[in-house]
Amino acid sequence: MSIKIRNISIKGIRGAKDSLELPLNGRSILLYGDNGTGKSSISDALEWFYTNRVSHLSSGEIDLKDALRNATLTDEDVSEVSVSYIKGEAFNATKSLFVKRGKLGAEFSNTTEEFGKYLDDSTKENLLLRYQYLRDFIDNTKGDKLKYLSDIIGYSEVTKKKDVLRKSYSSLKTEIKNQNFEAQINTQKEVLIEKIGAAVSRKEDLIEVINKKIAPLKTGIEVKEIEDIDSLLELLKKGTNNKLNEELTFLEKVKAATDTLKVEIEFINTEYEKYYEEFEKIAGDVESIMQTFLAELLKTGDTVLAKKYHKEESCPLCLQPKSIEDLRNEIAARIKEIEESSKKKAFFDKAKQSIGVITVERIKRLDNLLLEKLIKQEDHKAIHAGTTALKDKIEKFQRASVEKVTSGNKIPNKDMVGFQASDFDFQSVIIDRIKEIKKIQEKDNSAVVYSNVSASKDAFIKIKHFEKQRIKLEKQRKTIEIIYNEFIKKQKEGLDNFISAFSEKINGFYQYMNPDEPFQEIKIVTIGEDDELNGITIEYEYNGE
């Protein structure tokens, strides 16, 4: 709920002994003047009203209530801060500071739950901009300026949403790459070419070819839909050797799956090699990577020093004597080093995720083969052994992908675990047996047709499934890309509009308060690309130049 202040009344707070009225009527206010004229009395009163604290009076040696109450008041006098609102009368309230039984107490006149929630929400807002904060802002680095301003206007929260979109986009791209749809589709197209002489892409074309293949058999069945093929196969099966048909279907399934994996040898080995290289980089510099977990702590420490929450010339953690300036310079240097380490870790995480996804998908394919009942037969022990060996090899990749880089353990390089063409030598057993079965079936045209129709139907359905999955992921990727690009555009527009208006106000205030100085056209300018802002700086003209 957006609420604007109508009026502020202060009495008995700091230097404001008598009643002081500020009729804002919904506007913001700029307080400036010489030291001792009462600026802090007003800002402290407002900060206390909304947050029950005053940042520059937060030392443990200072009693806040005693420091806030005007020193000339008697015990009978009551200090008050009253705030009334435009279109928010239900939030009108007075916060009183009074002496009771020799002790200072405080209370609100408005005790409603709604007002309490409003106060809680107000603590998350930047209600006051003190000169000290503005000075610190000017002295900050370009990156810290952006962070400081981002926190004020909520830009940092928007950036988090942008990062979620970017990660989603990257995840979809990785998923599309790792599924390797092209290789899977091409393998099934080869099956179609072998079985029916054409890599048909339309249902109508497949049905037309099948009807031509079965015409000499005079089955009395005309295939009109994909579902009709099952009825045809059921009829053909009755006049064929079912055991041979089942074995041929099994062998062709294993061959197609292992053919796909064989085509992917270079792809999988290359992805693993990338992971291995990134693992070695990280393992060789574990200490610096461990430091990345300290980044937020260091940034928080720098904020504590920048905002002067810790004022002594010492380290706020170990309390050893240390120049604040030197300490901030050291923190800045460490954060810069950590940023470089964070980039290394990001490359490593990406490579680790990629090889992890690749191995899970390929193990799933091989597990499906190992669940086939015929693969456990004695006649197919070579196929079982070859398929199991392929799975064992991929599981080595998988184990390497989950190895903790901080464990001190080595992972095998590509030469030790990478796929070789010889890993697929057992396919010769499959190919030879397929030839034997086909030779037997040459005498039974029904068996040949059954085999070709069954295999081509399965291949066509798989192609459509892969294409559907690819299209779905591509649509998701393109949608996220459009949203991401539009998000960046709106984010940049919002920041530019704010900075333009903010710069205009800053320049106006500065010129009003310093009419004779040579600095003109003061403005804030962003640094970096649209989607990767890395800081802001201040530009101005000096004597018109």
Coordinates of C-alpha atoms in Angstrom, one line a residue:
M1 CA 0.0 0.0 0.0
S2 CA 1.5 3.4 -1.0
I3 CA 1.0 6.0 1.7
K4 CA 2.1 9.6 1.6
I5 CA 2.7 11.7 4.7
R6 CA 0.5 14.8 5.2
N7 CA 2.1 16.3 8.3
I8 CA 4.9 15.7 10.8
S9 CA 4.8 17.2 14.3
I10 CA 7.8 16.9 16.6
K11 CA 8.0 18.1 20.3
G12 CA 10.7 17.5 22.9
I13 CA 13.0 15.5 20.7
R14 CA 16.7 16.3 20.6
G15 CA 17.0 20.1 19.8
A16 CA 13.3 20.5 19.1
K17 CA 12.0 21.4 22.6
D18 CA 8.9 23.2 21.3
S19 CA 6.4 21.9 18.8
L20 CA 7.8 21.8 15.2
E21 CA 5.4 21.3 12.3
L22 CA 6.3 20.0 8.9
P23 CA 3.3 20.1 6.5
L24 CA 4.6 17.9 3.7
N25 CA 1.2 17.3 2.0
G26 CA 2.5 14.2 0.2
R27 CA 5.9 15.6 -0.9
S28 CA 9.4 14.5 -0.1
I29 CA 11.6 16.9 1.9
L30 CA 15.2 18.0 1.7
L31 CA 16.8 19.3 4.9
Y32 CA 20.0 21.4 4.7
G33 CA 21.6 24.0 6.8
D34 CA 24.5 24.7 9.1
N35 CA 25.5 22.5 11.9
G36 CA 23.3 22.8 15.0
T37 CA 20.3 24.1 13.1
G38 CA 18.2 21.0 13.8
K39 CA 18.5 18.7 10.8
S40 CA 19.4 15.7 12.9
S41 CA 16.6 16.4 15.4
I42 CA 14.0 15.9 12.6
S43 CA 15.7 12.9 10.9
D44 CA 16.4 11.2 14.3
A45 CA 12.7 11.7 15.3
L46 CA 11.5 10.1 12.1
E47 CA 13.9 7.2 12.2
W48 CA 12.9 6.5 15.8
F49 CA 9.2 6.7 15.0
Y50 CA 9.5 4.2 12.2
T51 CA 12.3 1.9 13.3
N52 CA 12.6 2.4 17.1
R53 CA 16.3 3.1 16.6
V54 CA 18.7 5.8 15.4
S55 CA 21.6 4.5 13.4
H56 CA 24.2 7.0 14.6
L57 CA 23.1 6.7 18.2
S58 CA 23.3 2.9 18.3
S59 CA 26.4 2.6 20.4
G60 CA 26.1 0.4 23.5
E61 CA 27.4 3.3 25.5
I62 CA 24.4 5.5 24.6
D63 CA 20.9 5.2 26.1
L64 CA 18.8 5.9 23.0
K65 CA 15.7 7.2 24.8
D66 CA 17.8 9.5 27.0
A67 CA 19.7 10.7 24.0
L68 CA 16.5 11.4 22.1
R69 CA 14.6 13.3 24.8
N70 CA 15.3 17.0 25.0
A71 CA 17.6 17.6 27.9
T72 CA 15.7 20.7 29.3
L73 CA 12.4 18.9 29.8
T74 CA 11.0 18.1 33.2
D75 CA 9.7 14.7 34.2
E76 CA 6.2 15.9 33.7
D77 CA 6.8 16.8 30.0
V78 CA 6.1 14.4 27.2
S79 CA 8.2 14.1 24.0
E80 CA 6.2 13.3 20.9
V81 CA 6.4 12.5 17.2
S82 CA 3.1 12.6 15.4
V83 CA 2.6 11.6 11.8
S84 CA -0.6 11.9 9.8
Y85 CA -1.2 10.6 6.3
I86 CA -3.0 11.4 3.1
K87 CA -5.7 8.7 2.3
G88 CA -4.4 6.7 5.2
E89 CA -6.0 8.1 8.3
A90 CA -6.2 4.7 9.9
F91 CA -2.4 4.9 10.2
N92 CA -2.3 8.3 11.9
A93 CA -0.2 7.9 15.1
T94 CA 1.7 9.6 17.9
K95 CA 4.8 8.0 19.5
S96 CA 5.4 9.4 23.0
L97 CA 8.5 9.4 25.2
F98 CA 7.8 9.9 28.8
V99 CA 9.0 9.4 32.4
K100 CA 7.2 6.9 34.5
R101 CA 8.3 5.8 37.9
G102 CA 11.7 7.4 37.3
K103 CA 12.3 5.5 34.0
L104 CA 11.8 6.6 30.4
G105 CA 9.1 4.7 28.5
A106 CA 7.7 4.9 25.0
E107 CA 4.4 4.0 23.3
F108 CA 2.2 4.5 20.2
S109 CA -1.2 5.9 20.3
N110 CA -2.2 3.6 17.4
T111 CA -2.1 0.0 18.6
T112 CA -4.0 -1.6 15.7
E113 CA -2.7 -4.7 13.9
E114 CA -2.8 -2.9 10.6
F115 CA -0.6 -0.1 11.9
G116 CA 1.8 -2.6 13.4
K117 CA 2.2 -4.3 10.0
Y118 CA 2.7 -0.9 8.3
L119 CA 5.6 -0.2 10.7
D120 CA 7.1 -3.6 10.0
D121 CA 6.9 -3.0 6.3
S122 CA 8.4 0.5 6.7
T123 CA 11.6 -1.0 8.2
K124 CA 12.3 -2.5 4.8
E125 CA 12.2 0.8 3.1
N126 CA 14.8 3.6 2.7
L127 CA 13.0 6.4 4.4
L128 CA 16.0 8.6 5.1
L129 CA 19.0 9.6 3.0
R130 CA 21.5 11.3 5.4
Y131 CA 24.4 13.4 4.2
Q132 CA 26.8 10.9 5.6
Y133 CA 25.2 8.2 3.4
L134 CA 25.4 10.5 0.4
R135 CA 29.1 11.2 1.1
D136 CA 29.8 7.5 1.5
F137 CA 28.0 6.9 -1.8
I138 CA 30.3 9.4 -3.5
D139 CA 33.4 7.7 -2.0
N140 CA 32.3 4.2 -2.9
T141 CA 33.7 2.1 -5.8
K142 CA 31.7 2.0 -9.0
G143 CA 30.4 -1.5 -8.2
D144 CA 29.4 -0.5 -4.6
K145 CA 27.6 2.6 -6.0
L146 CA 25.5 0.3 -8.1
K147 CA 24.8 -2.0 -5.2
Y148 CA 23.9 0.9 -2.9
L149 CA 21.5 2.4 -5.4
S150 CA 20.1 -1.0 -6.3
D151 CA 19.2 -1.7 -2.7
I152 CA 17.4 1.6 -2.4
I153 CA 15.2 1.2 -5.5
G154 CA 14.8 -2.6 -5.3
Y155 CA 17.0 -3.1 -8.5
S156 CA 18.9 -5.9 -6.7
E157 CA 15.7 -7.9 -6.2
V158 CA 14.9 -7.5 -9.8
T159 CA 18.4 -8.7 -10.8
K160 CA 17.8 -11.9 -8.8
K161 CA 14.7 -12.5 -10.9
K162 CA 16.8 -11.9 -14.0
D163 CA 19.4 -14.4 -12.8
V164 CA 16.6 -17.0 -12.4
L165 CA 15.5 -16.4 -16.0
R166 CA 19.1 -16.7 -17.3
K167 CA 19.7 -19.9 -15.4
S168 CA 16.4 -21.3 -16.8
Y169 CA 17.5 -20.4 -20.3
S170 CA 20.9 -21.9 -19.8
S171 CA 19.4 -25.1 -18.4
L172 CA 17.1 -25.5 -21.4
K173 CA 20.0 -25.0 -23.8
T174 CA 22.0 -27.6 -21.9
E175 CA 19.1 -30.1 -21.9
I176 CA 18.7 -29.8 -25.7
K177 CA 22.4 -30.3 -26.3
N178 CA 22.7 -33.2 -23.9
Q179 CA 19.7 -35.1 -25.3
N180 CA 21.4 -35.1 -28.7
F181 CA 18.1 -35.4 -30.5
E182 CA 19.8 -35.2 -33.9
A183 CA 21.8 -38.4 -33.3
Q184 CA 18.7 -40.3 -31.9
I185 CA 16.5 -39.2 -34.9
N186 CA 19.2 -40.1 -37.5
T187 CA 19.6 -43.6 -36.0
Q188 CA 15.8 -44.2 -36.4
K189 CA 15.8 -42.8 -39.9
E190 CA 18.5 -45.3 -40.8
V191 CA 16.1 -48.0 -39.6
L192 CA 13.3 -46.7 -41.8
I193 CA 15.6 -46.6 -44.8
E194 CA 16.7 -50.2 -44.1
K195 CA 13.2 -51.6 -43.5
I196 CA 11.0 -49.7 -46.0
G197 CA 13.5 -48.0 -48.3
A198 CA 12.6 -44.4 -47.2
A199 CA 13.1 -42.1 -44.3
V200 CA 9.4 -41.0 -44.3
S201 CA 8.5 -38.0 -42.1
R202 CA 4.7 -38.0 -42.5
K203 CA 2.2 -40.5 -41.2
E204 CA 0.5 -40.7 -44.6
D205 CA 3.7 -41.6 -46.4
L206 CA 4.5 -44.4 -43.8
I207 CA 1.0 -45.9 -44.3
E208 CA 1.2 -45.7 -48.1
V209 CA 4.5 -47.6 -48.1
I210 CA 3.3 -50.3 -45.6
N211 CA 0.1 -50.9 -47.7
K212 CA 2.4 -51.4 -50.8
K213 CA 4.5 -53.9 -48.8
I214 CA 1.6 -56.0 -47.6
A215 CA -0.4 -55.9 -50.9
P216 CA 1.1 -59.2 -52.3
L217 CA 0.2 -61.0 -49.0
K218 CA -3.6 -60.3 -49.6
T219 CA -4.2 -59.9 -45.9
G220 CA -7.6 -58.2 -46.4
I221 CA -6.4 -55.4 -44.2
E222 CA -5.9 -51.8 -45.4
V223 CA -3.9 -49.6 -43.0
K224 CA -5.5 -46.2 -42.6
E225 CA -4.1 -45.1 -39.2
I226 CA -1.0 -46.0 -37.1
E227 CA -3.3 -48.0 -34.8
D228 CA -4.2 -50.3 -37.7
I229 CA -0.6 -51.5 -37.9
D230 CA -1.0 -53.4 -34.6
S231 CA -3.9 -55.4 -36.1
L232 CA -1.9 -56.1 -39.2
L233 CA 1.1 -57.3 -37.1
E234 CA -1.2 -59.5 -35.0
L235 CA -2.4 -61.2 -38.2
L236 CA 1.1 -61.6 -39.7
K237 CA 2.5 -63.0 -36.4
K238 CA 0.1 -66.0 -36.7
G239 CA 1.8 -67.3 -39.8
T240 CA 5.4 -66.7 -38.7
N241 CA 7.9 -68.0 -36.2
N242 CA 7.1 -65.9 -33.2
K243 CA 10.4 -66.7 -31.4
L244 CA 12.4 -65.5 -34.3
N245 CA 10.3 -62.3 -34.6
E246 CA 10.8 -61.5 -31.0
E247 CA 14.5 -62.2 -31.2
L248 CA 14.9 -60.0 -34.3
T249 CA 12.9 -57.2 -32.7
F250 CA 15.1 -57.4 -29.6
L251 CA 18.4 -57.5 -31.6
E252 CA 17.4 -54.5 -33.7
K253 CA 16.4 -52.6 -30.6
V254 CA 19.8 -53.2 -29.0
K255 CA 21.6 -52.4 -32.3
A256 CA 19.7 -49.1 -32.7
A257 CA 20.4 -48.0 -29.1
T258 CA 24.1 -48.9 -29.2
D259 CA 24.4 -47.3 -32.7
T260 CA 23.1 -44.1 -31.2
L261 CA 25.7 -44.3 -28.4
K262 CA 28.5 -45.1 -30.8
V263 CA 27.6 -41.9 -32.8
E264 CA 27.9 -40.0 -29.6
I265 CA 31.4 -41.2 -28.7
E266 CA 33.1 -37.9 -29.7
F267 CA 30.4 -35.8 -28.0
I268 CA 30.5 -37.6 -24.7
N269 CA 34.3 -37.8 -24.6
T270 CA 34.6 -34.1 -25.4
E271 CA 32.2 -33.1 -22.7
Y272 CA 34.1 -35.3 -20.2
E273 CA 37.4 -33.8 -21.2
K274 CA 36.0 -30.3 -20.5
Y275 CA 34.9 -31.4 -17.1
Y276 CA 38.2 -33.1 -16.3
E277 CA 40.1 -29.9 -17.3
E278 CA 37.9 -27.7 -15.1
F279 CA 38.2 -30.2 -12.2
E280 CA 42.0 -30.1 -12.4
K281 CA 42.0 -26.3 -12.4
I282 CA 39.8 -26.2 -9.3
A283 CA 41.6 -29.1 -7.5
G284 CA 44.9 -27.3 -8.1
D285 CA 43.6 -24.2 -6.4
V286 CA 41.1 -25.4 -3.8
E287 CA 42.0 -22.8 -1.3
S288 CA 41.0 -19.9 -3.5
I289 CA 37.7 -21.7 -4.4
M290 CA 36.9 -22.2 -0.7
Q291 CA 37.3 -18.4 -0.4
T292 CA 34.3 -17.9 -2.6
F293 CA 32.1 -18.8 0.3
L294 CA 33.5 -15.8 2.2
A295 CA 32.4 -13.3 -0.5
E296 CA 29.1 -12.4 1.2
L297 CA 30.8 -12.1 4.6
L298 CA 33.4 -9.7 3.2
K299 CA 30.8 -7.6 1.4
T300 CA 28.8 -7.4 4.6
G301 CA 31.9 -6.4 6.5
D302 CA 32.7 -3.7 3.9
T303 CA 29.1 -2.4 4.2
V304 CA 29.6 -2.2 8.0
L305 CA 32.7 -0.1 7.5
A306 CA 31.3 2.0 4.7
K307 CA 28.2 3.0 6.7
K308 CA 30.4 3.6 9.8
Y309 CA 28.5 1.1 12.0
H310 CA 32.0 0.4 13.3
K311 CA 33.9 3.6 13.9
E312 CA 37.1 2.5 15.7
E313 CA 40.3 2.2 13.8
S314 CA 40.3 -1.6 14.2
C315 CA 39.1 -4.8 12.6
P316 CA 35.5 -5.3 13.8
L317 CA 36.0 -9.1 14.0
C318 CA 39.4 -9.6 15.6
L319 CA 39.5 -6.0 17.1
Q320 CA 43.2 -5.7 16.3
P321 CA 44.3 -2.1 15.5
K322 CA 43.8 -1.4 11.8
S323 CA 43.2 1.6 9.6
I324 CA 39.6 1.5 8.3
E325 CA 40.9 2.7 4.9
D326 CA 43.5 0.0 4.7
L327 CA 41.0 -2.6 5.9
R328 CA 38.5 -1.6 3.2
N329 CA 41.3 -1.7 0.5
E330 CA 42.3 -5.2 1.6
I331 CA 38.6 -6.3 1.6
A332 CA 38.2 -4.9 -1.9
A333 CA 41.4 -6.7 -3.1
R334 CA 40.1 -10.0 -1.6
I335 CA 36.7 -9.6 -3.2
K336 CA 38.3 -9.0 -6.6
E337 CA 40.3 -12.2 -6.2
I338 CA 37.2 -14.1 -5.1
E339 CA 35.3 -12.8 -8.2
E340 CA 38.0 -14.4 -10.4
S341 CA 37.7 -17.7 -8.4
S342 CA 33.9 -17.5 -8.7
K343 CA 34.2 -17.4 -12.5
K344 CA 36.4 -20.5 -12.4
K345 CA 33.9 -22.2 -10.1
A346 CA 31.0 -21.2 -12.5
F347 CA 32.8 -22.9 -15.5
F348 CA 33.4 -26.0 -13.3
D349 CA 29.8 -26.2 -12.2
K350 CA 28.5 -25.9 -15.7
A351 CA 30.9 -28.7 -17.0
K352 CA 30.0 -30.9 -13.9
Q353 CA 26.2 -30.4 -14.5
S354 CA 26.6 -31.2 -18.3
I355 CA 28.5 -34.5 -17.8
G356 CA 26.0 -35.4 -15.0
V357 CA 23.0 -35.0 -17.2
I358 CA 24.7 -36.8 -20.1
T359 CA 25.5 -39.9 -18.0
V360 CA 22.1 -40.2 -16.4
E361 CA 20.3 -40.1 -19.8
R362 CA 22.7 -42.7 -21.3
I363 CA 22.5 -45.1 -18.3
K364 CA 18.8 -45.0 -18.5
R365 CA 18.9 -46.0 -22.2
L366 CA 21.2 -49.0 -21.4
D367 CA 19.2 -50.0 -18.3
N368 CA 16.2 -50.3 -20.6
L369 CA 18.2 -52.8 -22.8
L370 CA 19.4 -54.8 -19.7
L371 CA 15.7 -55.2 -18.7
E372 CA 14.9 -57.1 -21.9
K373 CA 14.2 -60.7 -21.0
L374 CA 16.1 -62.1 -24.1
I375 CA 19.3 -60.4 -23.1
K376 CA 19.7 -62.8 -20.2
Q377 CA 19.6 -65.9 -22.3
E378 CA 22.8 -67.9 -22.8
D379 CA 22.7 -67.3 -26.5
H380 CA 23.0 -63.5 -25.9
K381 CA 25.6 -63.5 -23.2
A382 CA 28.1 -61.6 -25.4
I383 CA 25.4 -58.9 -26.0
H384 CA 24.7 -58.8 -22.2
A385 CA 28.4 -58.5 -21.5
G386 CA 29.0 -55.8 -24.1
T387 CA 26.0 -53.7 -23.0
T388 CA 27.0 -54.1 -19.3
A389 CA 30.5 -52.9 -20.2
L390 CA 29.2 -49.8 -21.9
K391 CA 27.1 -49.0 -18.8
D392 CA 30.1 -49.6 -16.5
K393 CA 32.1 -47.1 -18.6
I394 CA 29.4 -44.4 -18.4
E395 CA 29.1 -45.1 -14.6
K396 CA 32.8 -44.2 -14.3
F397 CA 32.0 -40.9 -15.9
Q398 CA 29.1 -40.5 -13.5
R399 CA 31.3 -41.3 -10.4
A400 CA 33.8 -38.8 -11.6
S401 CA 31.1 -36.2 -12.0
V402 CA 30.0 -36.5 -8.3
E403 CA 33.6 -36.5 -6.9
K404 CA 34.0 -33.6 -4.5
V405 CA 36.7 -31.4 -5.8
T406 CA 37.9 -30.6 -2.3
S407 CA 38.3 -34.3 -1.4
G408 CA 41.9 -34.5 -2.7
N409 CA 41.0 -37.5 -4.9
K410 CA 42.0 -37.6 -8.5
I411 CA 39.5 -38.4 -11.3
P412 CA 40.5 -40.4 -14.4
N413 CA 41.4 -38.5 -17.5
K414 CA 39.7 -39.2 -20.9
D415 CA 42.4 -41.6 -22.1
M416 CA 41.6 -43.8 -19.0
V417 CA 37.8 -43.9 -19.2
G418 CA 36.9 -42.4 -22.6
F419 CA 34.9 -44.4 -25.1
Q420 CA 36.8 -46.3 -27.9
A421 CA 35.4 -47.7 -31.1
S422 CA 36.4 -51.2 -29.8
D423 CA 33.9 -50.9 -27.0
F424 CA 31.3 -51.6 -29.6
D425 CA 32.9 -54.7 -31.1
F426 CA 30.2 -56.9 -29.6
Q427 CA 27.8 -55.4 -32.1
S428 CA 29.3 -57.8 -34.7
V429 CA 27.5 -60.6 -32.8
I430 CA 24.2 -58.7 -33.1
I431 CA 24.7 -58.0 -36.8
D432 CA 25.7 -61.6 -37.6
R433 CA 22.6 -63.0 -35.8
I434 CA 20.3 -60.5 -37.5
K435 CA 21.6 -61.7 -40.9
E436 CA 21.0 -65.4 -39.9
I437 CA 17.4 -64.6 -38.9
K438 CA 16.8 -62.7 -42.1
K439 CA 18.2 -65.6 -44.1
I440 CA 15.8 -68.0 -42.4
Q441 CA 12.9 -65.6 -43.0
E442 CA 13.7 -65.2 -46.7
K443 CA 11.6 -68.3 -47.2
D444 CA 8.7 -66.8 -45.3
N445 CA 7.6 -63.5 -46.9
S446 CA 5.2 -62.9 -44.1
A447 CA 8.0 -63.0 -41.5
V448 CA 10.0 -60.5 -43.5
V449 CA 7.1 -58.1 -43.9
Y450 CA 6.3 -58.5 -40.2
S451 CA 9.9 -57.6 -39.2
N452 CA 10.0 -54.7 -41.6
V453 CA 6.6 -53.3 -40.6
S454 CA 7.2 -53.7 -36.9
A455 CA 10.6 -52.1 -36.9
S456 CA 9.5 -49.2 -39.2
K457 CA 6.5 -48.4 -37.0
D458 CA 8.6 -48.4 -33.9
A459 CA 11.2 -46.2 -35.6
F460 CA 8.6 -43.7 -36.9
I461 CA 7.0 -43.4 -33.4
K462 CA 10.4 -42.8 -31.8
I463 CA 11.2 -40.1 -34.4
K464 CA 7.9 -38.3 -33.7
H465 CA 8.6 -38.6 -29.9
F466 CA 12.1 -37.1 -30.2
E467 CA 10.8 -34.4 -32.6
K468 CA 8.0 -33.5 -30.2
Q469 CA 10.4 -33.4 -27.2
R470 CA 12.8 -31.2 -29.2
I471 CA 10.1 -28.8 -30.4
K472 CA 8.8 -28.5 -26.8
L473 CA 12.2 -27.7 -25.4
E474 CA 13.0 -25.3 -28.3
K475 CA 9.7 -23.5 -27.7
Q476 CA 10.4 -23.2 -24.0
R477 CA 13.9 -22.0 -24.8
K478 CA 12.7 -19.4 -27.2
T479 CA 9.9 -18.3 -24.9
I480 CA 12.4 -17.8 -22.0
E481 CA 14.7 -16.0 -24.3
I482 CA 12.0 -13.6 -25.4
I483 CA 11.0 -13.0 -21.7
Y484 CA 14.6 -12.6 -20.7
N485 CA 15.4 -10.1 -23.4
E486 CA 12.2 -8.1 -22.6
F487 CA 13.0 -8.3 -18.9
I488 CA 16.4 -6.8 -19.5
K489 CA 15.0 -4.1 -21.7
K490 CA 12.4 -3.1 -19.1
Q491 CA 14.9 -3.4 -16.3
K492 CA 17.3 -1.1 -18.1
E493 CA 14.5 1.3 -18.9
G494 CA 13.4 1.4 -15.3
L495 CA 16.9 2.0 -14.1
D496 CA 17.6 4.7 -16.7
N497 CA 14.3 6.5 -15.9
F498 CA 15.1 6.4 -12.2
I499 CA 18.7 7.5 -12.6
S500 CA 17.6 10.3 -15.0
A501 CA 15.1 11.7 -12.5
F502 CA 17.4 11.1 -9.6
S503 CA 20.3 12.9 -11.4
E504 CA 18.0 15.8 -12.2
K505 CA 17.1 16.2 -8.5
I506 CA 20.7 15.8 -7.3
N507 CA 21.9 18.4 -9.7
G508 CA 19.0 20.7 -8.8
F509 CA 19.7 20.4 -5.1
Y510 CA 23.4 20.9 -5.6
Q511 CA 23.1 24.0 -7.7
Y512 CA 20.6 25.4 -5.3
M513 CA 22.8 24.9 -2.3
N514 CA 26.1 25.7 -4.1
P515 CA 25.2 28.5 -6.6
D516 CA 28.8 29.8 -7.0
E517 CA 30.7 26.5 -7.5
P518 CA 32.0 25.5 -11.0
F519 CA 30.3 22.0 -11.1
Q520 CA 27.3 21.8 -13.3
E521 CA 25.1 19.1 -15.0
I522 CA 25.9 16.5 -12.3
K523 CA 24.5 13.1 -13.3
I524 CA 24.7 9.4 -12.5
V525 CA 25.8 7.2 -15.4
T526 CA 25.6 3.3 -15.6
I527 CA 28.7 1.3 -16.6
G528 CA 28.6 -2.0 -18.5
E529 CA 26.3 -3.8 -21.0
D530 CA 22.6 -3.7 -20.8
D531 CA 22.3 -7.2 -19.3
E532 CA 25.5 -7.0 -17.2
L533 CA 25.7 -3.7 -15.5
N534 CA 28.8 -3.7 -13.3
G535 CA 28.7 -0.2 -11.7
I536 CA 27.7 3.4 -11.9
T537 CA 29.8 6.6 -11.9
I538 CA 29.2 10.3 -11.6
E539 CA 29.7 12.7 -14.5
Y540 CA 29.6 16.5 -14.4
E541 CA 30.7 19.6 -16.3
Y542 CA 33.4 21.8 -14.8
N543 CA 33.1 25.5 -15.8
G544 CA 31.0 24.4 -18.8
E545 CA 33.4 21.7 -20.0

